[in-house]
Coordinates of C-alpha atoms and ligand atoms in Angstrom, one line a residue:
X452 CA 27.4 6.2 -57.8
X453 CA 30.1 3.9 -59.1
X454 CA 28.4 0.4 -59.8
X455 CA 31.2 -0.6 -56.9
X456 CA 29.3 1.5 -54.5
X457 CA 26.3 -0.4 -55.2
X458 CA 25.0 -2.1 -51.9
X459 CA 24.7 -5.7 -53.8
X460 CA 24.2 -8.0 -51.0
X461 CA 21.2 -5.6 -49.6
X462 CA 19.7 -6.6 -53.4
X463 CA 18.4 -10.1 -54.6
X464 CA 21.1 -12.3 -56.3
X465 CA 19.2 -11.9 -59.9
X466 CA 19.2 -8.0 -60.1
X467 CA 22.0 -7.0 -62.5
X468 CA 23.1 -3.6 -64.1
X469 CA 22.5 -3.2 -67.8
X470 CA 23.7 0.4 -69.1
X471 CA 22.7 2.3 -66.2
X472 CA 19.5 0.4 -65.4
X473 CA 18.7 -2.0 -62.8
X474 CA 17.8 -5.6 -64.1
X475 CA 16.0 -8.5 -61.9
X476 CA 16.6 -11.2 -64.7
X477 CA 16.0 -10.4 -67.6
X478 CA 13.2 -7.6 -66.4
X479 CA 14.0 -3.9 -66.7
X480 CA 12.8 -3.2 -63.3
X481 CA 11.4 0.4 -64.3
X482 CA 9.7 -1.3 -66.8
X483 CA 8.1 -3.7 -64.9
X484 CA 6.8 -0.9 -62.4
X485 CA 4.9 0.1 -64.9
X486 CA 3.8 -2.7 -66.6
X487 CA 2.6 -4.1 -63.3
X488 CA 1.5 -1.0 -61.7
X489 CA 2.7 -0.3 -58.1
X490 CA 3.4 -0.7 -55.2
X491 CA 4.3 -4.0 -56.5
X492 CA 6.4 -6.6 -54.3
X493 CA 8.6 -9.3 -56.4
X494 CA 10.6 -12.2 -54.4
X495 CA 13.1 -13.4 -56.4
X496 CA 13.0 -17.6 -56.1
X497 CA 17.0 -17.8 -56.7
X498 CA 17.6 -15.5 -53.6
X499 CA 14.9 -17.7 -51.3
X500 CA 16.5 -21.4 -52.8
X501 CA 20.1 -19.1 -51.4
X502 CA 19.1 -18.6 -48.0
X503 CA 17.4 -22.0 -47.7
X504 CA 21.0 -23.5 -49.0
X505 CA 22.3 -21.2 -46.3
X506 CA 20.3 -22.7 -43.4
X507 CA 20.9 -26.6 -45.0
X508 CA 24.5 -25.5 -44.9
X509 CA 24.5 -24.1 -41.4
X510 CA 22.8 -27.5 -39.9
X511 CA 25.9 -29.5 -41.4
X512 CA 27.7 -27.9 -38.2
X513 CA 24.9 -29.9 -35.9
X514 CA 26.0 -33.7 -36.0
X515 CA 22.1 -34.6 -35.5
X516 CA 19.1 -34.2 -37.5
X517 CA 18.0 -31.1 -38.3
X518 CA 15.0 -29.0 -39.3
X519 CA 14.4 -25.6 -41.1
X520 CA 11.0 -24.6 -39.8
X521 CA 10.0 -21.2 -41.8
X522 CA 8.1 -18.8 -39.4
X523 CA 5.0 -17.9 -41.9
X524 CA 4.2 -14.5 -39.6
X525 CA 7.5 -13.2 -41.9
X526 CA 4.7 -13.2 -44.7
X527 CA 2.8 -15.9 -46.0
X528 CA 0.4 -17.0 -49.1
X529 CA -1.0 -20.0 -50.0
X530 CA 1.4 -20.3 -53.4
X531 CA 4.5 -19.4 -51.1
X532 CA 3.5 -22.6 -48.7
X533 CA 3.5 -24.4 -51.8
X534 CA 6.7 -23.3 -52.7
X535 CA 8.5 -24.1 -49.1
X536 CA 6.2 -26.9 -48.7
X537 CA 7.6 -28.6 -51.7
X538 CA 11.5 -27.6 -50.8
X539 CA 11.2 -29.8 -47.3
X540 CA 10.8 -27.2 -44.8
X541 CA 8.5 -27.0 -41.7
X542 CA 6.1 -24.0 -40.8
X543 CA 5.9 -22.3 -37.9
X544 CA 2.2 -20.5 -37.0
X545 CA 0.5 -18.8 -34.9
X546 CA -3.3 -18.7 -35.5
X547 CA -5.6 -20.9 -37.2
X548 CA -5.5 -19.0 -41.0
X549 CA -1.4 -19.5 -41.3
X550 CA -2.0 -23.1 -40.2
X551 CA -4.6 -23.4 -43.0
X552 CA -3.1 -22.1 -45.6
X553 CA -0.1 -23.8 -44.3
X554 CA -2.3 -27.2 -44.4
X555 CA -3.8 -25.9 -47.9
X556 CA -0.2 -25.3 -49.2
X557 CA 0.9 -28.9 -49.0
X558 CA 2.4 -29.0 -45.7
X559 CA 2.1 -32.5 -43.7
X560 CA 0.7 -31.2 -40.5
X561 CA 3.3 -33.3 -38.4
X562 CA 5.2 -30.3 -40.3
X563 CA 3.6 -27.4 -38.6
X564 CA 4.2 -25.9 -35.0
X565 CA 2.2 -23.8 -33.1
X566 CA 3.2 -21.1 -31.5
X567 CA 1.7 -18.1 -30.0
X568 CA 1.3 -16.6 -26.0
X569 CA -2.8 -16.6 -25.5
X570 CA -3.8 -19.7 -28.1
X571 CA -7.5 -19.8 -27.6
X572 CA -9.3 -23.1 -26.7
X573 CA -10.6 -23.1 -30.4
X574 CA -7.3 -23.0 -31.6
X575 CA -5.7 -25.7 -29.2
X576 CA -8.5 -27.5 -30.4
X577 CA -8.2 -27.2 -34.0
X578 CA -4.3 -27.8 -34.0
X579 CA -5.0 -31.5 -32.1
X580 CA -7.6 -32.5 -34.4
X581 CA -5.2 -31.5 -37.2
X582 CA -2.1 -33.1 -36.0
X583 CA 0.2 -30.9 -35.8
X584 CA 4.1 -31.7 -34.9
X585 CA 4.1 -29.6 -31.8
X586 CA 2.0 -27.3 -29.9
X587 CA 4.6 -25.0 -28.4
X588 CA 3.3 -24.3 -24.4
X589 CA 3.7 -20.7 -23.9
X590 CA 2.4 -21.0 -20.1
X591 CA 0.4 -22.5 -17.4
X592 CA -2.9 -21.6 -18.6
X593 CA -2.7 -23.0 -22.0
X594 CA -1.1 -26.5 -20.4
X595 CA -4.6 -26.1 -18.4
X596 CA -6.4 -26.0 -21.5
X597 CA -4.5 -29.0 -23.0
X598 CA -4.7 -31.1 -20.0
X599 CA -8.7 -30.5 -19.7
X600 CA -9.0 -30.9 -23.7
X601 CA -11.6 -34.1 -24.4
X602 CA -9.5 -35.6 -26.7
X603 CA -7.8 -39.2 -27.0
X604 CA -5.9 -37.9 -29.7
X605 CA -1.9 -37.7 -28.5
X606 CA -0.7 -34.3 -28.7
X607 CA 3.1 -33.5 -28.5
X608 CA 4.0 -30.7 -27.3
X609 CA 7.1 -28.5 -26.7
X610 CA 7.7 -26.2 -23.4
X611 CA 8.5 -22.3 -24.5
X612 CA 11.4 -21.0 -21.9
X613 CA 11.5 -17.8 -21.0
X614 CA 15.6 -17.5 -20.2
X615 CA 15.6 -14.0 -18.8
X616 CA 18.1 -13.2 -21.8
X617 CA 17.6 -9.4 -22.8
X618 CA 18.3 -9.7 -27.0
X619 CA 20.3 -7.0 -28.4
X620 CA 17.6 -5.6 -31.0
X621 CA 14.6 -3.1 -30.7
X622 CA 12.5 -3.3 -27.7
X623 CA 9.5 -4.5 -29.4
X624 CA 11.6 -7.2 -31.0
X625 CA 12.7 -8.7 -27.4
X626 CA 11.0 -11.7 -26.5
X627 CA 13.2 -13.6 -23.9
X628 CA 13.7 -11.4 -20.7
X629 CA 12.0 -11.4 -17.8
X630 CA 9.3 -9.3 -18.1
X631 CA 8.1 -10.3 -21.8
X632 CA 4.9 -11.9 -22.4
X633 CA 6.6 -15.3 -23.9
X634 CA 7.4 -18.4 -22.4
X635 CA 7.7 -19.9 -19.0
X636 CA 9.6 -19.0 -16.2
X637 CA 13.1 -22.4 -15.4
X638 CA 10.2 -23.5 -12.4
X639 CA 7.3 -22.9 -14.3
X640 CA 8.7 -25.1 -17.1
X641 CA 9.6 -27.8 -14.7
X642 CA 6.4 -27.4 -13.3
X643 CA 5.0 -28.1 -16.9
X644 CA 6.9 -31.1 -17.4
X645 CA 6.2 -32.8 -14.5
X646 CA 2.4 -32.2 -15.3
X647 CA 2.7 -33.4 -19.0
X648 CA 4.6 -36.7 -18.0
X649 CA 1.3 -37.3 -15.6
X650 CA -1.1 -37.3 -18.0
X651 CA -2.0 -39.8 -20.6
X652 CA -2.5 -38.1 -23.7
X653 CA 0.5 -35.3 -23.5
X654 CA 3.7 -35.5 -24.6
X655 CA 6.5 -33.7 -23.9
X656 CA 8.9 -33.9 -27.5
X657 CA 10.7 -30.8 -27.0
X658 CA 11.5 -27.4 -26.0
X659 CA 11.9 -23.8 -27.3
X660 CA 13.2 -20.2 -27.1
X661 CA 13.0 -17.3 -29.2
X662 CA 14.6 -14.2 -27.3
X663 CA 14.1 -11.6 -30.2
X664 CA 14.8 -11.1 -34.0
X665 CA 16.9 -9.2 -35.7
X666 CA 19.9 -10.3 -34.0
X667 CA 23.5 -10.6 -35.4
X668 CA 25.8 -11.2 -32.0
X669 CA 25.1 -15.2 -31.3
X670 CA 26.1 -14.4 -28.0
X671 CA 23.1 -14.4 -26.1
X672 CA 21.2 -16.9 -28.7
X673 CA 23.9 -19.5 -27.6
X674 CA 23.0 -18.0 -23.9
X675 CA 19.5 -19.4 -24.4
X676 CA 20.3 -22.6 -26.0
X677 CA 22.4 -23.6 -23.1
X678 CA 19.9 -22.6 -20.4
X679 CA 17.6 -25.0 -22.9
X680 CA 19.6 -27.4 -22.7
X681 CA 20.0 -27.5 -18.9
X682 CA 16.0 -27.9 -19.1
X683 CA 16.4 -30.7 -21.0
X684 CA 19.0 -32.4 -18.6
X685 CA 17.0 -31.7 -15.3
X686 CA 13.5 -32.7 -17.3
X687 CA 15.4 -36.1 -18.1
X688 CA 16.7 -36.7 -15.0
X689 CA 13.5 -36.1 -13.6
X690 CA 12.1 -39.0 -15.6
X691 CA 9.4 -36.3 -17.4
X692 CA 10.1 -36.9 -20.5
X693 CA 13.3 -37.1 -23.4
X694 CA 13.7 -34.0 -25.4
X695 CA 14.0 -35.2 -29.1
X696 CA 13.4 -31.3 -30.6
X697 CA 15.5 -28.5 -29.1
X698 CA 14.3 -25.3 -30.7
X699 CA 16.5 -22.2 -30.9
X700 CA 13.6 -20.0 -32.7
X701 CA 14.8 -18.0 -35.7
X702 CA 16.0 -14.2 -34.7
X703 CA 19.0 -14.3 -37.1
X704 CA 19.8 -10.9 -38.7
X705 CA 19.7 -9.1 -42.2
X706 CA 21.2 -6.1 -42.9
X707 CA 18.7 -3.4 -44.4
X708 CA 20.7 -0.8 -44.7
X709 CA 24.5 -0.2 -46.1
X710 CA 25.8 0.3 -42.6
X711 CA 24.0 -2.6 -41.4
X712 CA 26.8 -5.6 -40.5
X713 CA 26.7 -7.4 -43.8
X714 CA 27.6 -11.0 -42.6
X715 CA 26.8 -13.9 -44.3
X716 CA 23.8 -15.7 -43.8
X717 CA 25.5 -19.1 -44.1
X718 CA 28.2 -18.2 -41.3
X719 CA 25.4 -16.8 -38.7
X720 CA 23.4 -20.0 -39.4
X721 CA 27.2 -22.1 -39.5
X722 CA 27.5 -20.0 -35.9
X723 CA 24.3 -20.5 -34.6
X724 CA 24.3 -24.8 -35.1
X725 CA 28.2 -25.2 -34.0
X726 CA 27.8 -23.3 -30.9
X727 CA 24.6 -25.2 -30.6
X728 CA 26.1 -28.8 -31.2
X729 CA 29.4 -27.5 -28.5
X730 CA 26.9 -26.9 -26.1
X731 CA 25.0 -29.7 -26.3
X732 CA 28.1 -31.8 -25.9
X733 CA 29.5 -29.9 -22.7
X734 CA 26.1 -29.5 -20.9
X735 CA 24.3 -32.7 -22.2
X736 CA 26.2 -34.9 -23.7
X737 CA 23.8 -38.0 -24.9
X738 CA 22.1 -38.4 -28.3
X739 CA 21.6 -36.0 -29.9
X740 CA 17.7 -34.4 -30.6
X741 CA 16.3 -33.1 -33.9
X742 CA 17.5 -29.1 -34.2
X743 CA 14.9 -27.1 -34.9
X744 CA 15.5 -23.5 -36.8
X745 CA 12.5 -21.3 -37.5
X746 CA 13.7 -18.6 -39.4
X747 CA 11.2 -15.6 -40.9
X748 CA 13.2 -12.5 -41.9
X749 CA 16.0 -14.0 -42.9
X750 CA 14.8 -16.9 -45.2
X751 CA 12.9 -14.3 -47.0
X752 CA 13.4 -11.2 -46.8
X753 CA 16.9 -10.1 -49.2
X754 CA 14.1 -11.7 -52.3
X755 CA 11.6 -9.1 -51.8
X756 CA 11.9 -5.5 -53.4
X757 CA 9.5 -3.1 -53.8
X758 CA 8.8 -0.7 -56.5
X759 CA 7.3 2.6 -56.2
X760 CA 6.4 5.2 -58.5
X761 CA 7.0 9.1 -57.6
X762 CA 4.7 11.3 -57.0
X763 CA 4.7 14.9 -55.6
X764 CA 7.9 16.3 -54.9
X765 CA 8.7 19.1 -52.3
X766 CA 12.0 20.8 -52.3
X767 CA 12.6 22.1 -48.8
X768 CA 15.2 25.3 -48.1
X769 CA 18.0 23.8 -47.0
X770 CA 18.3 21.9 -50.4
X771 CA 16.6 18.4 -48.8
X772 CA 13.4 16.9 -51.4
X773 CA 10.5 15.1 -49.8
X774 CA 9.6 12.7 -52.4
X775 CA 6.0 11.4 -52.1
X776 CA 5.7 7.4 -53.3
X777 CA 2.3 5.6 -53.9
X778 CA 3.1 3.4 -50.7
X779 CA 4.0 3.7 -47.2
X780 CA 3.0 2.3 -43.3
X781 CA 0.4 1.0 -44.9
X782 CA 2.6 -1.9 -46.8
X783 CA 5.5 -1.0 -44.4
X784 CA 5.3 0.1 -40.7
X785 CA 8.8 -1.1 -40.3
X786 CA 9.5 2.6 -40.2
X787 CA 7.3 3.7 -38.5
X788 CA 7.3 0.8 -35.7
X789 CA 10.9 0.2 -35.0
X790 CA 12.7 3.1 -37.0
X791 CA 13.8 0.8 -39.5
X792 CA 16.3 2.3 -41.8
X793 CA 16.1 1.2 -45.6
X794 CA 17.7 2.5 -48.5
X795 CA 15.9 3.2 -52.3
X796 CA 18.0 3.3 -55.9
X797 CA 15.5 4.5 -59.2
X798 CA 16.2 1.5 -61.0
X799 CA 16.4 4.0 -64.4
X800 CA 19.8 5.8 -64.3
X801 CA 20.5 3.9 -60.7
X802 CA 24.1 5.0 -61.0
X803 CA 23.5 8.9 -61.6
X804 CA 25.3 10.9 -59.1
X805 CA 23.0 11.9 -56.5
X806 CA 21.4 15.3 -56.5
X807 CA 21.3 15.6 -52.6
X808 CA 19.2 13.8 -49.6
X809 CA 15.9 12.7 -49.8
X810 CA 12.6 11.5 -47.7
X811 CA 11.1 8.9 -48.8
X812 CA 7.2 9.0 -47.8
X813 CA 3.9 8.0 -48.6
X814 CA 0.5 9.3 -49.4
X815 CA -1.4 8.4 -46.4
X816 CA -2.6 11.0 -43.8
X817 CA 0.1 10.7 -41.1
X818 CA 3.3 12.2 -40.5
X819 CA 4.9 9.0 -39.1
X820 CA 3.6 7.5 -42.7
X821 CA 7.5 7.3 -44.1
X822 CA 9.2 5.1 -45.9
X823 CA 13.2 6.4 -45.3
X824 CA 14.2 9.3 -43.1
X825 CA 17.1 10.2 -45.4
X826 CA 18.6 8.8 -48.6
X827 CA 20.8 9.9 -51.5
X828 CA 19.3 10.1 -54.5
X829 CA 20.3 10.9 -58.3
X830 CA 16.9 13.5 -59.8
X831 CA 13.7 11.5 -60.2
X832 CA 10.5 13.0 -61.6
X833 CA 7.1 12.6 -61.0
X834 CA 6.4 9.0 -63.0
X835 CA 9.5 7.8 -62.4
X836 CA 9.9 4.4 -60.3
X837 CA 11.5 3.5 -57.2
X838 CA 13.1 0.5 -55.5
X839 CA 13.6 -0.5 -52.3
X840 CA 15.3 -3.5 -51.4
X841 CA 15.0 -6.1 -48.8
X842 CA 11.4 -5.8 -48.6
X843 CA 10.5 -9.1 -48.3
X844 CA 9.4 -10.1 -44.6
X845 CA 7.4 -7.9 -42.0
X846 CA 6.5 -5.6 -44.6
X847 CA 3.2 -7.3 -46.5
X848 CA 2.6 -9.1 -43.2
X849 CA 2.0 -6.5 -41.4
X850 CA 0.1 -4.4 -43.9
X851 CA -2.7 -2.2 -43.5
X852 CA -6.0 -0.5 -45.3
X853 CA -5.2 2.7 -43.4
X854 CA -6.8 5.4 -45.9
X855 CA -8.4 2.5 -47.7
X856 CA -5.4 1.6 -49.2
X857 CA -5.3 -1.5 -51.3
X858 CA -2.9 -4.0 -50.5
X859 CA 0.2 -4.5 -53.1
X860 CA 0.2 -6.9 -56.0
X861 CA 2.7 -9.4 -55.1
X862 CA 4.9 -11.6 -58.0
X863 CA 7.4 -14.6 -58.0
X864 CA 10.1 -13.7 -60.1
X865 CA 12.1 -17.6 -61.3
X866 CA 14.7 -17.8 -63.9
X867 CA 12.3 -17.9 -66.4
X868 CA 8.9 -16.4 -65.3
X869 CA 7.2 -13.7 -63.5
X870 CA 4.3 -15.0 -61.6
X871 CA 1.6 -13.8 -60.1
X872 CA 1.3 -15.0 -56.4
X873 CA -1.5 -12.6 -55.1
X874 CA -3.0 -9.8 -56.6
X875 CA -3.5 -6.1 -55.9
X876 CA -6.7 -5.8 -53.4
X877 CA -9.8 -4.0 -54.7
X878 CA -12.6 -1.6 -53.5
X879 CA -14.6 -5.0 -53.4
X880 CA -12.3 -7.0 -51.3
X881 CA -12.1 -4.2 -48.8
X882 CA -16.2 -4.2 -48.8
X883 CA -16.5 -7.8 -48.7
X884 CA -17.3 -7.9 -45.0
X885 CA -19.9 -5.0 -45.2
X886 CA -23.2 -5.2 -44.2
X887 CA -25.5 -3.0 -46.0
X888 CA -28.2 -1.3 -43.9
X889 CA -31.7 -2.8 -44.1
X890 CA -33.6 -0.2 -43.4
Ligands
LIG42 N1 10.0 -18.0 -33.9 C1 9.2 -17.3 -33.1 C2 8.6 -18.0 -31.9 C3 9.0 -15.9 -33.3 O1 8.2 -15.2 -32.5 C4 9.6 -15.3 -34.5 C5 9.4 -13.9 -34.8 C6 10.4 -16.1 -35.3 C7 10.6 -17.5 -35.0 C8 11.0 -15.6 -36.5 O2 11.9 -14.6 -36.3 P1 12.8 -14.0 -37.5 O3 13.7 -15.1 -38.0 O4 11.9 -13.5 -38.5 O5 13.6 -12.9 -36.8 N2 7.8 -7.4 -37.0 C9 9.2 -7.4 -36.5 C10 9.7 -8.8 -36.3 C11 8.8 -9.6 -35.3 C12 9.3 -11.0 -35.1 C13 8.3 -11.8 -34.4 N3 8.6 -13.2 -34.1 C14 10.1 -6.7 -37.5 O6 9.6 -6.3 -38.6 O7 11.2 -6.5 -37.3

């Protein structure tokens, strides 16, 4: 591969070439795989600070106030709340361990928003006594809940619409058509707001939609922004309520792979707040409310790669290798789930011309346990490590013990450190919950 040929942008901004060796800093990264063992998962901070600048930039394009909330389910720790908590931005959660560690990280909790479709009392509960921002109403039942709640505490809280938009990514990834689970139905909503305004301790601050993620046509994202804002025009004219938060969700796309659209964060974000601030002019027209973006994937994930070492490797007939890594579905179902497609470089001799096609899998006791269906690789031995890139959101999130794997070590790379922000499970963390027989 001619260093041309290299997919850059799927990479973070510090990884560099250095005579035929793939740098992150100043870190050999096949080095670092071995010093650090593997799997190991870095984020680069530079490429993070990037796509945050990307988002501030994007907002410019909405002549209100805005807000960059960062949707922790992408993949949270208590040192990266501390991180986004410091840099301004809101957090989005869904359960009651995100909002602590979001609360333990440093965020205000006028900072955090709840969201979620089934939010147990407990949980309604727990977020009022907090004080969260906004309690995002996914449906009638949960407005129930709130409305029965003993508690003089105010509570804020923002209507999720369903728009009966269908959102053009994976199935599983489609949250705003008519038959999802999420949100509420135009009358429903209505319905909501006309309930809220009647009772003395709710307030209705806002309102939200999130059709799906993983989305780069902005199309049907402005679709449900306008249908949004009509909400918010017949809510106010009702006399229910003014909507000073208008939510779009996150859903904004990264590419993965090297046929994946490669456009620039900044101009889907630029897009995404323009066609926003247009429609809010056209359909609304008075002052305008806070804009709230709450992206996961794409605030994080280009800083996360993760390394590999190669194991056993099968040579099949027609001239394709399986190469067996020491990680899989268990620190990435991506695969597995959706048929993500990703791409891998050894970062020693990463520009060696390939020796043929490749599956990438993992150890684990499943067929469906694969990390690529087919990439070109150079020769790599047993020992040798592998990277794969954009690794940093949905993978570590959604990770599993399946086989009793432990979960990754996970590391902070900054201009001038590598840092440890979690480290690698053990036998004993996996046993913690145990219960010895007594008898
Ligand atoms: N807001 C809400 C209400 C959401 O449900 C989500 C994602 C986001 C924001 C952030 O969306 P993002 O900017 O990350 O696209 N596991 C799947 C993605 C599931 C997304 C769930 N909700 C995957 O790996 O592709």
């Amino acid at each position: 591969m001619r260093p041309t040929d290299f997919p850059r942008h799927l990479w973070p901004l510090s990884v560099h070439f250095y005579q035929n060796r793939l740098f992150l800093g100043r870190h050999d990264l096949a080095d670092l795989a071995e010093r650090l063992g593997t799997p190991a998962y870095i984020y680069d901070l530079p490429t993070i600070d990037h796509a945050i600048a990307a988002y501030r930039h994007g907002l410019e394009a909405w002549p209100g106030p805005g807000l960059i909330t960062y949707a922790s389910k992408a993949w949270l720790s208590l040192p990266l709340a501390q991180l986004l908590a410091r840099r301004g931005l809101g957090l989005d959660v869904v359960s009651l361990a995100e909002m602590t560690i979001g609360l333990r990280g440093g965020f205000a909790p006028s900072m955090l928003h709840l969201h979620g479709n089934n939010k147990r009392p407990e949980l309604l509960r727990r977020a009022v006594d907090a004080g969260v921002g906004a309690i995002v109403v996914d449906n009638l039942h949960e407005l129930s809940l709130l409305e029965s709640m003993r508690s003089a505490k105010d509570m804020r809280l923002w209507l999720r619409l369903n728009p009966d938009l269908l959102a053009p990514t994976h199935a599983y990834r489609q949250t705003g058509h008519h038959g999802s689970k999420f949100g509420m139905t135009w009358d429903d909503a209505l319905a909501a707001a006309r309930r809220i305004a009647a009772h003395p301790h709710l307030h209705l601050t806002g309102l939200h939609v999130h059709i799906g993620s993983q989305i780069f046509d902005l199309d049907p994202m402005l679709a449900s922004i306008e249908r949004l804002i009509d909400l918010a025009v017949a809510i106010e004219r009702a006399g229910w309520g003014r909507i000073q938060a208008l939510s779009p969700g996150g859903g904004l796309g990264v590419p993965y792979h090297p046929d994946d659209p490669a456009i620039a964060l900044h101009t889907l974000a630029e897009g995404l707040c323009a066609g926003a601030a247009d429609a809010w002019r056209r359909r609304h027209g008075g002052p305008l409310p806070t804009l709230i973006l709450e992206p996961g994937r794409s605030l994080i994930a280009r800083s996360g790669v993760a390394l590999y070492t190669v194991g056993a490797i099968r040579h099949l007939s027609d001239g394709k290798r399986i190469i067996a890594v020491d990680g899989g579905m268990s620190d990435n179902l991506r695969p597995a789930l959706y048929g993500a497609r990703y791409t891998a470089t050894p970062p020693r001799n990463p520009l060696d011309e390939a020796a043929g096609p490749a599956r990438i899998v993992g150890p684990l006791c499943e067929s469906g346990d694969f990390l690529i269906e087919e990439v070109w690789l150079p020769n790599v031995r047993p020992g040798d490590a592998l990277a794969i890139p954009v690794s940093g959101a949905y993978h570590l999130s959604m990770a599993s013990n399946y086989n009793g794997t432990l979960r990754p070590a996970v590391y902070l790379h900054t201009p001038d450190d590598l840092i440890l922000l979690q480290r690698r499970e053990t036998i004993d963390d996996l046993m913690r919950r145990d219960q010895p027989l007594s008898f």
